[in-house]
Coordinates of C-alpha atoms in Angstrom, one line a residue:
X682 CA 96.8 115.5 106.4
X683 CA 95.3 115.8 109.9
X684 CA 93.1 112.8 109.4
X685 CA 96.0 110.9 107.9
X686 CA 98.2 111.5 111.0
X687 CA 95.3 110.6 113.2
X688 CA 94.8 107.3 111.5
X689 CA 98.6 106.5 111.8
X690 CA 98.2 106.3 115.6
X691 CA 95.5 103.5 115.5
X692 CA 96.3 100.4 117.5
X693 CA 96.7 97.0 115.8
X694 CA 93.5 95.6 114.2
X695 CA 92.7 92.7 116.5
X696 CA 90.6 91.8 119.5
X697 CA 88.4 94.6 120.7
X698 CA 89.5 96.8 117.8
X699 CA 87.3 94.6 115.6
X700 CA 84.3 96.2 117.4
X701 CA 85.5 99.8 117.0
X702 CA 83.1 102.3 115.4
X703 CA 83.0 105.8 114.1
X704 CA 79.9 108.0 113.7
X705 CA 80.5 111.3 111.9
X706 CA 77.4 113.6 111.7
X707 CA 77.2 114.0 107.9
X708 CA 77.2 110.3 106.8
X709 CA 74.9 109.3 109.7
X710 CA 72.5 112.1 108.7
X711 CA 72.6 111.0 105.1
X712 CA 71.9 107.3 105.9
X713 CA 69.0 108.2 108.3
X714 CA 67.7 110.7 105.9
X715 CA 67.7 108.3 103.0
X716 CA 65.9 105.7 105.2
X717 CA 63.3 108.2 106.3
X718 CA 62.6 109.4 102.7
X719 CA 62.3 105.9 101.3
X720 CA 59.9 104.7 104.1
X721 CA 57.9 107.9 103.6
X722 CA 57.6 107.1 99.9
X723 CA 56.6 103.5 100.7
X724 CA 53.9 104.8 103.1
X725 CA 52.5 107.2 100.4
X726 CA 52.4 104.5 97.7
X727 CA 50.7 102.0 100.0
X728 CA 48.2 104.6 101.1
X729 CA 47.3 106.0 97.7
X730 CA 47.6 102.7 95.7
X731 CA 46.4 100.0 98.0
X732 CA 45.7 97.6 95.1
X733 CA 49.3 97.9 94.0
X734 CA 51.4 98.3 97.2
X735 CA 55.1 98.8 97.1
X736 CA 57.1 95.5 97.1
X737 CA 58.3 94.5 100.6
X738 CA 61.3 92.9 98.9
X739 CA 62.4 96.2 97.4
X740 CA 62.1 97.9 100.8
X741 CA 64.2 95.1 102.4
X742 CA 66.8 95.6 99.6
X743 CA 67.0 99.3 100.3
X744 CA 67.4 98.7 104.1
X745 CA 70.0 96.1 103.2
X746 CA 71.9 98.6 101.0
X747 CA 71.9 101.1 103.9
X748 CA 73.1 98.3 106.3
X749 CA 76.0 97.4 103.9
X750 CA 76.9 101.1 103.6
X751 CA 76.8 101.5 107.3
X752 CA 79.1 98.5 107.9
X753 CA 81.5 99.9 105.3
X754 CA 81.7 103.3 106.8
X755 CA 80.8 103.1 110.5
X756 CA 82.4 99.8 111.6
X757 CA 86.1 99.0 112.0
X758 CA 86.3 98.8 108.2
X759 CA 85.7 102.6 108.1
X760 CA 87.9 103.2 111.1
X761 CA 90.9 101.5 109.5
X762 CA 90.2 102.4 105.9
X763 CA 93.1 104.9 105.9
X764 CA 95.5 102.6 107.7
X765 CA 95.3 99.3 105.8
X766 CA 95.0 99.0 102.0
X767 CA 93.2 95.6 102.2
X768 CA 90.7 97.0 104.6
X769 CA 90.1 99.9 102.2
X770 CA 89.5 97.4 99.4
X771 CA 86.9 95.5 101.5
X772 CA 85.2 98.8 102.0
X773 CA 85.1 99.6 98.3
X774 CA 83.7 96.2 97.4
X775 CA 81.0 96.5 100.1
X776 CA 79.9 99.8 98.5
X777 CA 80.2 98.9 94.8
X778 CA 79.3 95.2 94.8
X779 CA 76.9 94.8 97.8
X780 CA 75.3 98.1 98.6
X781 CA 75.0 99.5 95.1
X782 CA 73.2 96.5 93.6
X783 CA 70.8 96.4 96.6
X784 CA 70.0 100.1 96.0
X785 CA 69.4 99.3 92.3
X786 CA 67.1 96.4 93.3
X787 CA 65.2 98.8 95.6
X788 CA 64.2 101.0 92.6
X789 CA 64.3 104.4 94.4
X790 CA 63.4 106.3 91.2
X791 CA 60.3 104.2 90.6
X792 CA 59.3 104.8 94.2
X793 CA 59.8 108.6 93.8
X794 CA 57.7 108.6 90.7
X795 CA 54.9 106.5 92.2
X796 CA 54.9 108.4 95.6
X797 CA 54.9 111.9 94.1
X798 CA 51.8 113.8 93.0
X799 CA 50.8 117.1 91.5
X800 CA 53.6 119.4 90.6
X801 CA 56.2 117.2 92.2
X802 CA 55.1 114.2 90.0
X803 CA 55.3 116.3 86.9
X804 CA 58.8 117.5 87.9
X805 CA 60.0 113.9 88.6
X806 CA 58.5 112.8 85.3
X807 CA 60.3 115.5 83.4
X808 CA 63.6 114.6 85.1
X809 CA 63.2 110.9 84.2
X810 CA 62.5 111.9 80.6
X811 CA 65.4 114.4 80.3
X812 CA 68.4 114.0 78.1
X813 CA 70.7 113.7 81.1
X814 CA 68.6 110.8 82.5
X815 CA 68.7 109.1 79.1
X816 CA 72.5 109.4 78.9
X817 CA 73.0 108.2 82.5
X818 CA 70.6 105.4 81.9
X819 CA 72.4 104.0 78.8
X820 CA 74.2 100.7 79.5
X821 CA 77.2 101.8 77.5
X822 CA 77.6 104.9 79.7
X823 CA 77.2 102.9 82.9
X824 CA 79.8 100.3 81.7
X825 CA 82.4 102.9 80.7
X826 CA 82.0 104.8 84.0
X827 CA 82.5 101.5 85.9
X828 CA 85.4 100.5 83.7
X829 CA 87.2 103.9 84.3
X830 CA 86.3 104.2 88.0
X831 CA 87.8 100.9 89.2
X832 CA 91.4 101.2 87.9
X833 CA 91.4 105.0 88.3
X834 CA 90.6 104.9 92.0
X835 CA 92.9 102.0 92.8
X836 CA 95.9 102.3 90.6
X837 CA 96.6 106.0 90.2
X838 CA 97.6 109.0 92.2
X839 CA 93.9 109.6 92.9
X840 CA 94.0 106.9 95.6
X841 CA 96.9 108.6 97.4
X842 CA 95.0 111.9 97.2
X843 CA 92.0 110.3 99.1
X844 CA 94.4 109.1 101.8
X845 CA 95.6 112.7 102.3
X846 CA 92.2 114.4 102.2
X847 CA 89.4 112.9 104.2
X848 CA 86.7 115.0 102.5
X849 CA 87.8 113.6 99.1
X850 CA 87.7 110.1 100.5
X851 CA 84.2 110.7 101.8
X852 CA 83.0 112.1 98.5
X853 CA 84.6 109.0 96.8
X854 CA 82.1 106.8 98.8
X855 CA 79.2 108.6 97.1
X856 CA 80.9 108.2 93.7
X857 CA 81.2 104.4 94.3
X858 CA 77.5 104.2 95.3
X859 CA 76.4 106.4 92.4
X860 CA 78.4 104.7 89.6
X861 CA 77.7 101.3 91.2
X862 CA 73.9 102.1 91.1
X863 CA 74.1 103.2 87.4
X864 CA 76.0 100.0 86.6
X865 CA 73.7 97.6 88.5
X866 CA 70.4 99.2 87.5
X867 CA 70.9 97.7 84.1
X868 CA 70.5 94.3 85.8
X869 CA 68.2 94.8 88.8
X870 CA 65.2 96.8 89.8
X871 CA 62.3 98.5 87.9
X872 CA 63.5 102.1 87.8
X873 CA 62.3 103.9 84.7
X874 CA 64.8 103.7 81.9
X875 CA 64.7 104.2 78.2
X876 CA 66.9 101.1 77.7
X877 CA 66.1 97.5 78.6
X878 CA 68.6 94.9 77.8
X879 CA 67.7 91.4 76.8
X880 CA 69.0 88.8 79.4
X881 CA 71.6 87.6 76.9
X882 CA 73.0 91.2 76.7
X883 CA 72.9 91.5 80.5
X884 CA 74.9 88.3 80.8
X885 CA 77.5 89.6 78.3
X886 CA 77.5 93.0 80.1
X887 CA 78.5 91.3 83.4
X888 CA 80.9 88.9 81.7
X889 CA 82.8 91.8 80.1
X890 CA 83.0 93.6 83.5
X891 CA 84.9 90.8 85.2
X892 CA 88.3 91.6 83.5
X893 CA 88.1 95.1 84.9
X894 CA 88.3 93.8 88.5
X895 CA 90.8 91.1 87.5
X896 CA 93.1 93.6 85.8
X897 CA 93.0 95.9 88.8
X898 CA 93.5 93.1 91.3
X899 CA 96.4 91.5 89.4
X900 CA 98.1 94.8 88.9
X901 CA 98.1 95.4 92.7
X902 CA 99.1 91.8 93.4
X903 CA 102.2 92.1 91.2
X904 CA 103.6 95.3 92.6
X905 CA 107.1 95.0 94.1
X906 CA 107.1 98.3 96.0
X907 CA 104.7 100.7 97.7
X908 CA 103.0 102.8 95.1
X909 CA 101.1 105.2 97.4
X910 CA 103.5 107.6 99.2
X911 CA 100.9 108.4 101.9
X912 CA 101.4 105.0 103.4
X913 CA 105.1 105.5 103.7
X914 CA 104.5 108.6 106.0
X915 CA 102.4 106.6 108.4
X916 CA 105.3 104.4 109.7
X917 CA 102.9 101.6 110.7
X918 CA 104.7 99.0 112.9
X919 CA 102.1 96.3 113.0
X920 CA 100.2 94.1 110.5
X921 CA 101.4 93.2 107.0
X922 CA 104.2 95.0 105.3
X923 CA 103.3 97.7 102.9
X924 CA 103.8 95.5 99.8
X925 CA 102.0 92.6 101.4
X926 CA 99.2 94.9 102.2
X927 CA 98.9 95.9 98.5
X928 CA 99.0 92.2 97.5
X929 CA 96.2 91.4 100.0
X930 CA 94.1 94.2 98.6
X931 CA 94.8 93.1 95.0
X932 CA 93.7 89.5 95.8
X933 CA 90.5 90.8 97.5
X934 CA 89.7 92.9 94.4
X935 CA 90.6 90.0 92.1
X936 CA 88.9 87.1 93.8
X937 CA 86.3 89.0 95.8
X938 CA 85.3 91.3 92.9
X939 CA 85.1 88.5 90.4
X940 CA 83.1 86.3 92.7
X941 CA 80.6 89.1 93.5
X942 CA 80.3 89.8 89.8
X943 CA 79.7 86.1 89.0
X944 CA 76.8 85.6 91.4
X945 CA 74.4 88.0 89.6
X946 CA 75.1 86.1 86.4
X947 CA 73.1 83.1 87.8
X948 CA 69.7 84.8 88.0
X949 CA 70.4 86.5 84.7
X950 CA 71.2 83.2 83.0
X951 CA 68.0 81.7 84.5
X952 CA 66.0 84.6 83.2
X953 CA 67.5 84.1 79.8
X954 CA 66.6 80.4 79.9
X955 CA 63.1 81.0 80.9
X956 CA 62.7 83.6 78.2
X957 CA 63.9 81.2 75.6
X958 CA 61.6 78.4 76.9
X959 CA 58.6 80.7 76.6
X960 CA 59.7 81.7 73.1
X961 CA 60.0 78.0 72.2
X962 CA 56.6 77.3 73.6
X963 CA 55.1 80.2 71.6
X964 CA 56.7 79.0 68.4
X965 CA 55.5 75.5 68.9
X966 CA 51.9 76.8 69.4
X967 CA 52.2 78.8 66.2
X968 CA 53.4 75.8 64.3
X969 CA 50.7 73.6 65.7
X970 CA 48.1 76.3 64.8
X971 CA 49.5 76.4 61.2
X972 CA 49.4 72.7 60.9
X973 CA 45.8 72.5 62.2
X974 CA 44.8 75.2 59.8
X975 CA 46.5 73.4 56.9
X976 CA 44.8 70.1 57.8
X977 CA 41.4 71.8 58.0
X978 CA 41.7 73.6 54.6
X979 CA 40.1 71.8 51.6
X980 CA 42.5 70.4 49.0

């Protein structure tokens, strides 16, 4: 409640407040630590495997994921995440729909496996081959976790609980990144996984996820009263009304979430088309070879 009361005294979000920041020790240390570990892993791979260096694109993706996470937490978005629902929704989309897919594209597990050696390499291999890893790597598990997390964290009393307890809210950020990573690793990256979906299944996987964001956004957009009591205790005197704030957040989830889910469907569709083209070429070659063999055989 202390953090909640502190947030209630924030000035209107305009002008210089758009450049406001916050830098708490734990999240800053986690971001810098993750960056240092990843770059250390890249250095080891490039030093020990010079013929197969780590992809610069994956490194850029990881840095981009950390940048998106930093914007969501350290910028005005993080400062006002307990004051405005729509701001909170922008933060969530940045973590789930921007940072998480970038982390998946960066393939941190693949990097850890390639960068480790000796006993550490054996341990990483055993973890990647464990039953827990297989369960968490299953597309169905990732989809269900995403399908449950989105409405649970935005339409239930859980959201009100995060407003009242800053530590829970901070832990929620990690949940968004973790579940988001599990969801997006089915589409992007080269992390070891016992399951590899055909591009057609990946396309359907993303298509079926769109209604989750749509349902959550529309549910918020159609509310006629404040559904989170914590906002009532803030007595905010500026910005949109409480109900308008919910509606704005719902539209951001609906339109923003669906749009960010649609974009990855483009490269997946292109991959599907290229795969089918290669399959067609292979079949044509096999048919041509059969026809040539038939023409060459004696009657």
